[in-house]
Short mmCIF file of C-alpha atoms and ligand atoms in Angstrom, two decimals:
data_model
loop_
_atom_site.label_atom_id
_atom_site.label_comp_id
_atom_site.label_asym_id
_atom_site.label_seq_id
_atom_site.Cartn_x
_atom_site.Cartn_y
_atom_site.Cartn_z
CA MET A 1 21.20 2.19 -11.00
CA SER A 2 21.24 5.35 -13.12
CA CYS A 3 24.53 6.57 -14.55
CA TYR A 4 23.54 10.21 -13.99
CA PRO A 5 24.42 12.20 -10.86
CA GLN A 6 21.53 11.95 -8.43
CA LYS A 7 20.06 15.20 -7.11
CA VAL A 8 16.68 14.02 -5.84
CA PRO A 9 16.36 10.34 -4.88
CA PHE A 10 13.01 8.56 -5.12
CA VAL A 11 13.06 7.69 -1.41
CA ASN A 12 15.47 8.33 1.44
CA LEU A 13 14.95 6.04 4.42
CA SER A 14 18.05 7.08 6.36
CA LEU A 15 16.43 10.48 7.02
CA GLN A 16 13.88 8.78 9.27
CA HIS A 17 16.25 6.20 10.77
CA GLN A 18 19.22 8.38 11.73
CA PRO A 19 17.44 10.32 14.51
CA LEU A 20 16.10 7.03 15.95
CA GLN A 21 19.27 4.99 15.59
CA THR A 22 20.32 4.97 19.28
CA GLN A 23 16.82 4.05 20.41
CA ILE A 24 16.55 1.28 17.83
CA GLU A 25 19.95 -0.17 18.74
CA GLN A 26 18.89 -0.18 22.39
CA VAL A 27 15.70 -2.21 21.81
CA ILE A 28 17.53 -4.66 19.55
CA ARG A 29 20.23 -5.14 22.21
CA GLU A 30 17.57 -5.84 24.85
CA ILE A 31 15.91 -8.52 22.73
CA ILE A 32 19.23 -10.23 22.05
CA GLN A 33 19.95 -10.23 25.79
CA GLU A 34 16.49 -11.61 26.61
CA GLY A 35 16.58 -14.14 23.74
CA ASP A 36 12.93 -13.26 23.09
CA PHE A 37 12.76 -13.70 19.30
CA ILE A 38 9.47 -15.37 18.31
CA LEU A 39 5.97 -14.27 19.41
CA GLY A 40 7.58 -12.11 22.07
CA ARG A 41 6.66 -9.11 24.17
CA SER A 42 7.55 -6.47 21.57
CA LEU A 43 5.31 -8.18 19.01
CA ALA A 44 2.35 -8.22 21.41
CA GLU A 45 2.98 -4.54 22.20
CA PHE A 46 3.15 -3.57 18.55
CA GLU A 47 0.06 -5.56 17.61
CA THR A 48 -1.95 -3.72 20.27
CA ALA A 49 -0.47 -0.31 19.44
CA PHE A 50 -0.87 -0.51 15.66
CA ALA A 51 -4.43 -1.86 15.84
CA ALA A 52 -5.37 0.88 18.34
CA ALA A 53 -3.78 3.58 16.16
CA SER A 54 -5.95 2.33 13.28
CA GLY A 55 -9.08 2.36 15.47
CA VAL A 56 -9.41 -1.44 15.52
CA LYS A 57 -9.36 -4.02 18.37
CA TYR A 58 -7.01 -6.81 17.29
CA GLY A 59 -3.70 -6.96 15.42
CA ILE A 60 -1.95 -10.15 14.31
CA GLY A 61 1.60 -9.75 13.03
CA VAL A 62 2.71 -11.94 10.12
CA ALA A 63 5.78 -12.36 7.92
CA CYS A 64 4.68 -9.98 5.13
CA GLY A 65 1.70 -8.16 3.65
CA THR A 66 1.10 -10.92 1.11
CA ASP A 67 0.61 -13.43 3.94
CA ALA A 68 -1.68 -10.97 5.73
CA ILE A 69 -3.93 -11.11 2.66
CA ALA A 70 -3.64 -14.88 2.05
CA LEU A 71 -4.13 -15.97 5.66
CA GLY A 72 -6.48 -13.08 6.42
CA LEU A 73 -8.93 -14.12 3.71
CA GLN A 74 -8.92 -17.67 5.12
CA ALA A 75 -9.44 -16.33 8.65
CA CYS A 76 -12.45 -14.39 7.31
CA GLY A 77 -14.00 -17.62 6.03
CA ILE A 78 -13.07 -17.41 2.35
CA HIS A 79 -12.99 -20.97 0.99
CA PRO A 80 -11.41 -22.57 -2.09
CA GLY A 81 -13.45 -21.68 -5.18
CA ASP A 82 -15.01 -18.52 -3.71
CA GLU A 83 -14.82 -15.48 -5.98
CA VAL A 84 -13.05 -12.39 -4.68
CA ILE A 85 -13.34 -9.07 -6.50
CA LEU A 86 -10.28 -6.82 -6.64
CA PRO A 87 -8.96 -3.97 -8.80
CA ALA A 88 -6.93 -4.77 -11.91
CA ASN A 89 -4.88 -1.71 -10.99
CA THR A 90 -2.95 -2.99 -7.98
CA PHE A 91 0.36 -4.47 -6.95
CA ILE A 92 0.60 -8.14 -7.88
CA ALA A 93 0.64 -9.20 -4.20
CA THR A 94 -3.09 -8.58 -3.84
CA ILE A 95 -3.73 -11.29 -6.45
CA ILE A 96 -1.13 -13.64 -4.96
CA GLY A 97 -2.90 -13.37 -1.61
CA VAL A 98 -6.23 -14.35 -3.15
CA LEU A 99 -4.68 -17.27 -5.07
CA GLN A 100 -2.85 -18.55 -1.98
CA ALA A 101 -6.20 -18.64 -0.21
CA LYS A 102 -7.30 -20.85 -3.17
CA ALA A 103 -10.01 -18.33 -4.05
CA ILE A 104 -10.72 -17.04 -7.58
CA PRO A 105 -9.57 -13.48 -8.28
CA ILE A 106 -12.06 -11.45 -10.36
CA LEU A 107 -10.47 -8.25 -11.66
CA VAL A 108 -12.36 -5.02 -12.28
CA ASP A 109 -11.26 -1.72 -13.80
CA CYS A 110 -10.34 1.45 -11.90
CA ASP A 111 -11.52 5.04 -11.89
CA PRO A 112 -9.17 6.86 -14.30
CA ASP A 113 -8.88 9.96 -12.09
CA THR A 114 -8.20 8.39 -8.69
CA ALA A 115 -6.73 5.07 -9.97
CA LEU A 116 -8.87 3.36 -7.29
CA LEU A 117 -11.27 0.43 -7.66
CA ASP A 118 -14.36 1.42 -9.70
CA LEU A 119 -17.29 0.34 -7.54
CA THR A 120 -19.79 0.47 -10.40
CA ALA A 121 -17.63 -1.98 -12.35
CA ALA A 122 -17.28 -4.06 -9.18
CA GLU A 123 -21.05 -4.34 -8.82
CA THR A 124 -21.48 -5.77 -12.33
CA ALA A 125 -18.81 -8.41 -11.56
CA ILE A 126 -20.72 -9.83 -8.59
CA THR A 127 -22.08 -13.37 -9.04
CA SER A 128 -23.64 -15.94 -6.73
CA LYS A 129 -20.10 -17.17 -5.98
CA THR A 130 -18.75 -13.77 -4.90
CA LYS A 131 -17.76 -13.84 -1.23
CA ALA A 132 -15.54 -10.79 -0.81
CA ILE A 133 -14.37 -7.52 -2.31
CA ILE A 134 -10.88 -6.13 -1.76
CA PRO A 135 -10.63 -2.35 -1.94
CA VAL A 136 -6.94 -1.50 -2.39
CA HIS A 137 -6.19 1.87 -0.79
CA LEU A 138 -3.70 2.62 -3.56
CA TYR A 139 -0.94 5.23 -3.24
CA GLY A 140 -2.19 6.08 0.29
CA GLN A 141 -5.76 7.08 -0.60
CA MET A 142 -8.72 5.12 0.75
CA VAL A 143 -11.57 3.88 -1.37
CA SER A 144 -14.75 5.70 -0.23
CA HIS A 145 -16.49 3.57 2.38
CA THR A 146 -20.08 4.82 1.89
CA GLN A 147 -20.60 3.30 -1.56
CA LEU A 148 -18.50 0.29 -0.59
CA LEU A 149 -20.54 -0.55 2.54
CA ASP A 150 -23.76 -0.10 0.60
CA LEU A 151 -22.60 -2.50 -2.11
CA ALA A 152 -21.28 -5.08 0.38
CA ASN A 153 -24.48 -4.98 2.44
CA ARG A 154 -26.80 -5.29 -0.55
CA HIS A 155 -24.93 -8.33 -1.88
CA ASP A 156 -23.96 -9.79 1.51
CA ILE A 157 -20.24 -9.96 0.75
CA ILE A 158 -17.21 -9.32 2.96
CA ILE A 159 -15.02 -6.21 2.65
CA PHE A 160 -11.35 -7.11 3.05
CA GLU A 161 -9.09 -4.04 2.84
CA ASP A 162 -5.66 -4.12 1.25
CA ALA A 163 -4.20 -1.27 3.27
CA ALA A 164 -0.54 -2.07 2.51
CA GLN A 165 -0.04 1.49 1.21
CA ALA A 166 -2.33 3.27 3.66
CA HIS A 167 -1.08 3.16 7.28
CA LEU A 168 -3.31 5.63 9.22
CA ALA A 169 -4.86 7.03 6.04
CA GLU A 170 -8.34 8.54 6.55
CA ARG A 171 -11.43 9.27 4.53
CA GLU A 172 -14.85 10.56 5.61
CA GLY A 173 -13.87 10.06 9.26
CA TYR A 174 -12.73 6.44 8.87
CA ARG A 175 -9.18 5.11 9.19
CA ALA A 176 -7.72 2.56 6.80
CA GLY A 177 -8.38 -0.89 8.16
CA SER A 178 -11.50 0.06 10.12
CA ILE A 179 -14.18 -0.26 7.44
CA GLY A 180 -14.01 -3.94 6.49
CA LYS A 181 -14.18 -7.31 8.23
CA ALA A 182 -10.38 -7.25 8.30
CA ALA A 183 -7.48 -5.41 6.69
CA ALA A 184 -3.96 -6.32 5.58
CA PHE A 185 -0.90 -4.10 6.09
CA SER A 186 2.71 -4.44 4.94
CA PHE A 187 5.79 -3.17 6.76
CA TYR A 188 8.11 -3.58 3.79
CA PRO A 189 10.92 -1.03 4.35
CA SER A 190 9.69 1.63 1.91
CA LYS A 191 6.04 1.59 3.04
CA ASN A 192 4.86 4.57 5.13
CA LEU A 193 5.63 2.45 8.20
CA GLY A 194 8.44 0.03 7.37
CA CYS A 195 10.66 -2.36 9.33
CA PHE A 196 14.18 -3.63 8.54
CA GLY A 197 13.04 -6.48 6.32
CA ASP A 198 9.67 -8.04 5.58
CA GLY A 199 6.67 -7.73 7.86
CA GLY A 200 2.89 -7.55 7.78
CA MET A 201 -0.25 -7.48 9.91
CA LEU A 202 -3.93 -8.30 9.83
CA ILE A 203 -6.20 -6.06 11.89
CA THR A 204 -9.84 -6.80 12.70
CA ASN A 205 -12.62 -6.05 15.18
CA ASP A 206 -13.86 -9.64 14.97
CA SER A 207 -12.50 -11.80 17.80
CA ASN A 208 -13.15 -15.02 15.86
CA VAL A 209 -11.18 -13.78 12.84
CA ALA A 210 -8.37 -12.68 15.16
CA GLU A 211 -8.24 -16.05 16.88
CA LYS A 212 -8.24 -17.99 13.61
CA MET A 213 -5.50 -15.72 12.23
CA ARG A 214 -3.31 -16.33 15.30
CA THR A 215 -3.77 -20.05 14.76
CA LEU A 216 -3.10 -19.96 11.01
CA ARG A 217 0.17 -18.02 11.33
CA ASN A 218 1.50 -20.44 13.94
CA TYR A 219 1.33 -23.95 12.36
CA GLY A 220 -2.46 -24.00 12.77
CA ALA A 221 -1.95 -24.40 16.50
CA PRO A 222 -4.25 -22.58 18.95
CA SER A 223 -2.08 -24.05 21.70
CA LYS A 224 1.23 -25.88 21.61
CA TYR A 225 1.09 -29.20 19.71
CA LEU A 226 -2.66 -28.97 19.10
CA HIS A 227 -3.30 -28.44 15.34
CA THR A 228 -6.87 -27.49 14.50
CA GLU A 229 -5.98 -25.97 11.10
CA ILE A 230 -3.28 -26.77 8.57
CA GLY A 231 -1.90 -23.24 8.84
CA THR A 232 1.66 -22.20 8.12
CA ASN A 233 4.65 -20.48 9.72
CA SER A 234 4.23 -16.73 9.19
CA ARG A 235 5.02 -14.53 12.17
CA LEU A 236 6.29 -10.98 12.45
CA ASP A 237 9.72 -11.26 14.11
CA ASN A 238 9.95 -9.81 17.58
CA LEU A 239 13.03 -7.85 16.43
CA GLN A 240 11.07 -6.26 13.59
CA ALA A 241 8.18 -5.47 15.94
CA ALA A 242 10.61 -3.75 18.31
CA VAL A 243 11.87 -1.54 15.47
CA LEU A 244 8.25 -0.76 14.52
CA ASN A 245 7.44 0.14 18.15
CA VAL A 246 10.15 2.81 18.00
CA LYS A 247 8.93 4.12 14.65
CA LEU A 248 5.13 4.07 15.19
CA PRO A 249 4.93 7.23 17.37
CA HIS A 250 6.46 9.19 14.45
CA LEU A 251 4.15 7.88 11.76
CA GLU A 252 1.53 10.64 11.93
CA LYS A 253 4.22 13.30 11.61
CA TRP A 254 5.80 11.45 8.66
CA ASN A 255 2.42 11.12 6.98
CA ARG A 256 1.78 14.84 7.54
CA ASP A 257 5.16 15.63 5.94
CA ARG A 258 4.13 13.62 2.89
CA THR A 259 0.75 15.36 2.67
CA LEU A 260 2.44 18.78 2.83
CA ALA A 261 4.94 17.76 0.15
CA ALA A 262 2.04 16.62 -2.03
CA GLN A 263 0.28 19.95 -1.56
CA HIS A 264 3.44 21.74 -2.68
CA TYR A 265 3.68 19.50 -5.75
CA ASN A 266 -0.02 20.14 -6.51
CA THR A 267 0.41 23.91 -6.39
CA LEU A 268 3.55 23.94 -8.53
CA LEU A 269 2.18 21.45 -11.06
CA GLU A 270 -1.13 23.29 -11.54
CA PRO A 271 0.17 25.45 -14.46
CA LEU A 272 1.35 22.27 -16.28
CA LYS A 273 -2.20 20.89 -16.57
CA HIS A 274 -2.68 22.51 -19.97
CA GLN A 275 0.45 20.61 -21.09
CA GLY A 276 -1.13 17.32 -20.07
CA ILE A 277 0.50 16.79 -16.65
CA VAL A 278 -2.31 15.74 -14.28
CA PRO A 279 -1.78 14.48 -10.71
CA ILE A 280 -3.88 11.49 -9.64
CA ALA A 281 -6.99 13.03 -8.00
CA ASN A 282 -7.18 13.30 -4.23
CA HIS A 283 -10.73 12.97 -2.93
CA SER A 284 -9.77 12.60 0.72
CA SER A 285 -7.87 15.90 1.35
CA SER A 286 -5.44 15.55 4.26
CA GLY A 287 -6.47 11.91 4.83
CA HIS A 288 -4.46 10.87 1.76
CA ILE A 289 -1.08 9.85 3.17
CA TYR A 290 0.76 9.79 -0.16
CA HIS A 291 2.67 6.53 -0.01
CA LEU A 292 3.34 7.59 -3.61
CA TYR A 293 2.86 10.89 -5.41
CA VAL A 294 1.72 9.92 -8.90
CA ILE A 295 1.16 12.10 -11.96
CA ARG A 296 -0.33 11.17 -15.32
CA VAL A 297 1.46 12.18 -18.49
CA THR A 298 -1.68 12.35 -20.66
CA GLU A 299 -2.17 12.48 -24.45
CA LYS A 300 -2.07 16.29 -24.23
CA SER A 301 1.59 16.23 -23.15
CA PRO A 302 4.17 17.03 -25.88
CA ILE A 303 6.28 14.06 -24.69
CA ASN A 304 5.24 10.63 -23.43
CA ARG A 305 5.80 9.18 -19.96
CA ASN A 306 8.91 7.17 -20.83
CA THR A 307 10.59 10.18 -22.43
CA LEU A 308 9.77 12.34 -19.43
CA GLN A 309 11.17 9.71 -17.07
CA GLU A 310 14.40 9.49 -19.07
CA LYS A 311 14.80 13.27 -19.19
CA LEU A 312 14.26 13.54 -15.44
CA ALA A 313 16.86 10.82 -14.87
CA GLN A 314 19.34 12.89 -16.91
CA GLU A 315 18.64 15.75 -14.51
CA GLY A 316 19.38 13.54 -11.52
CA ILE A 317 15.74 13.05 -10.57
CA GLN A 318 14.79 9.48 -9.75
CA THR A 319 11.20 8.41 -10.43
CA GLY A 320 9.21 5.15 -10.43
CA ILE A 321 6.25 3.53 -12.17
CA HIS A 322 3.61 1.87 -10.00
CA TYR A 323 2.96 -0.26 -11.94
CA PRO A 324 4.24 -0.50 -15.54
CA VAL A 325 2.37 -3.65 -16.65
CA PRO A 326 -1.21 -4.41 -15.55
CA CYS A 327 -1.56 -7.69 -13.64
CA HIS A 328 -3.74 -9.37 -16.31
CA LEU A 329 -1.03 -8.77 -18.95
CA GLN A 330 1.74 -10.36 -16.86
CA PRO A 331 2.95 -13.74 -18.21
CA ALA A 332 1.78 -15.70 -15.15
CA TYR A 333 -1.69 -14.14 -14.97
CA GLN A 334 -3.00 -14.13 -18.52
CA ASN A 335 -6.03 -16.18 -17.53
CA LEU A 336 -7.30 -13.18 -15.53
CA GLY A 337 -8.12 -11.07 -18.57
CA ASN A 338 -7.27 -10.00 -22.12
CA ARG A 339 -5.80 -6.79 -23.46
CA GLY A 340 -8.64 -4.28 -23.64
CA ASP A 341 -10.62 -5.77 -20.73
CA PHE A 342 -9.64 -3.02 -18.28
CA PRO A 343 -9.02 0.04 -20.47
CA HIS A 344 -8.54 2.62 -17.69
CA THR A 345 -5.97 0.42 -15.96
CA GLU A 346 -4.13 -0.24 -19.22
CA THR A 347 -4.01 3.47 -20.11
CA LEU A 348 -2.88 4.44 -16.62
CA CYS A 349 0.01 1.98 -16.73
CA GLN A 350 1.32 3.83 -19.78
CA GLN A 351 0.77 7.32 -18.35
CA ILE A 352 1.67 7.20 -14.67
CA LEU A 353 4.90 8.39 -13.12
CA SER A 354 5.69 8.41 -9.39
CA LEU A 355 7.70 11.46 -8.32
CA PRO A 356 10.14 11.53 -5.37
CA MET A 357 8.12 11.33 -2.12
CA TYR A 358 9.30 10.72 1.44
CA PRO A 359 9.23 12.50 4.82
CA GLY A 360 12.05 15.03 4.75
CA LEU A 361 11.78 15.78 1.03
CA SER A 362 12.41 19.54 0.98
CA ASN A 363 10.45 22.24 -0.80
CA THR A 364 13.63 23.10 -2.70
CA GLN A 365 13.84 19.53 -3.98
CA ILE A 366 10.17 19.60 -4.99
CA GLU A 367 10.78 22.84 -6.86
CA GLN A 368 13.78 21.20 -8.59
CA VAL A 369 11.62 18.27 -9.69
CA VAL A 370 8.85 20.46 -11.08
CA ARG A 371 11.31 22.77 -12.84
CA ALA A 372 12.90 19.74 -14.47
CA ILE A 373 9.47 18.53 -15.64
CA GLU A 374 8.74 21.98 -17.08
CA LEU A 375 12.06 22.04 -18.95
CA SER A 376 11.52 18.52 -20.28
CA LEU A 377 8.12 19.46 -21.72
CA ASN A 378 9.43 22.59 -23.39
CA CYS A 379 12.55 21.45 -25.20
C1 PLP B 1 3.39 -3.94 -0.59
C2 PLP B 1 2.04 -4.35 -0.98
C3 PLP B 1 1.54 -5.64 -0.71
C4 PLP B 1 2.39 -6.78 -0.19
O1 PLP B 1 3.13 -6.56 0.91
P1 PLP B 1 4.49 -7.41 1.14
O2 PLP B 1 4.82 -7.06 2.56
O3 PLP B 1 5.48 -6.91 0.18
O4 PLP B 1 4.16 -8.84 0.97
C5 PLP B 1 0.21 -5.92 -1.00
N1 PLP B 1 -0.58 -5.01 -1.59
C6 PLP B 1 -0.14 -3.77 -1.89
C7 PLP B 1 -1.07 -2.80 -2.53
C8 PLP B 1 1.19 -3.41 -1.62
O5 PLP B 1 1.63 -2.20 -1.96
#
């Protein structure tokens, strides 16, 4: 918690919940009255609705996004010892998912402009043991599917999307979650679509993957007391699904709000380019749903990222860093790489700063943020 008075928070969830409060309380009350808590009607409804919104046939709700990756990879036929390629520049949960599936994570560097998986680097990492590639649609921007599909087809590997930051994002006419064999989403409260706790989902067009996923999340049981897999207990609570059912119809509008806010940031930040302030590149125009709005404080800037963040905090502007330490330099993951192995990722981690971004962020607030950045650079 900062000791400075806060003018612009990093996120503000109550703005989206207040107008829906009565409706949310009503659905929660109904579920309590019906006693329908596990694998209930609201969950089935939300699974169908969210998959359909993403342009995909089946949705399987699980306890969190990490489980959607871990169980989803297993449902897609990834076995212990299989190699899975993923970007070094991601949230740690992508790696945890791979490790929980007992597969071997193979990290590759990112594109320095978009911060997304570098597909050329990915291609050189492919071996005879490679079974899957995980594009992470980071910050709300999808990895381009054309190159990705080409690479996956040529090497006969599975595409498994980590779409935890990309609910209803689009690129080249495709929605997040519709380009791979399956895709994992998270409904952690601050994601573009968030519930009131932890939640996640796997979506897929493959009926066999869907069936196996339903089994894995429910004690490996395709029907009661028949256990065909070892599985686990990882289900999206019916209460959480009910909250998500109320929120889902508003998601496109919220995403649009974020995109408009990002456009305003882009315009106002343009003159600061010559002082080394460079937004992460958007190659998907309005399909980028800006889970985060991230700038780079490059070598050309008169002050470094940490100084800028501190100065903004003094002005009451809350920012974040996603993420400050690359996964392969974290104490638990040092076997995944050495310092210097993924230079673009390592540089980005020192340069990136996430500015306030949420539906309802006003133009006045955006102007305040940019003015504060300008002042910080010039004094
Ligand atoms: C949030 C997130 C996850 C994990 O989701 P949880 O619901 O927190 O388990 C995975 N990958 C990425 C890129 C995320 O941002």
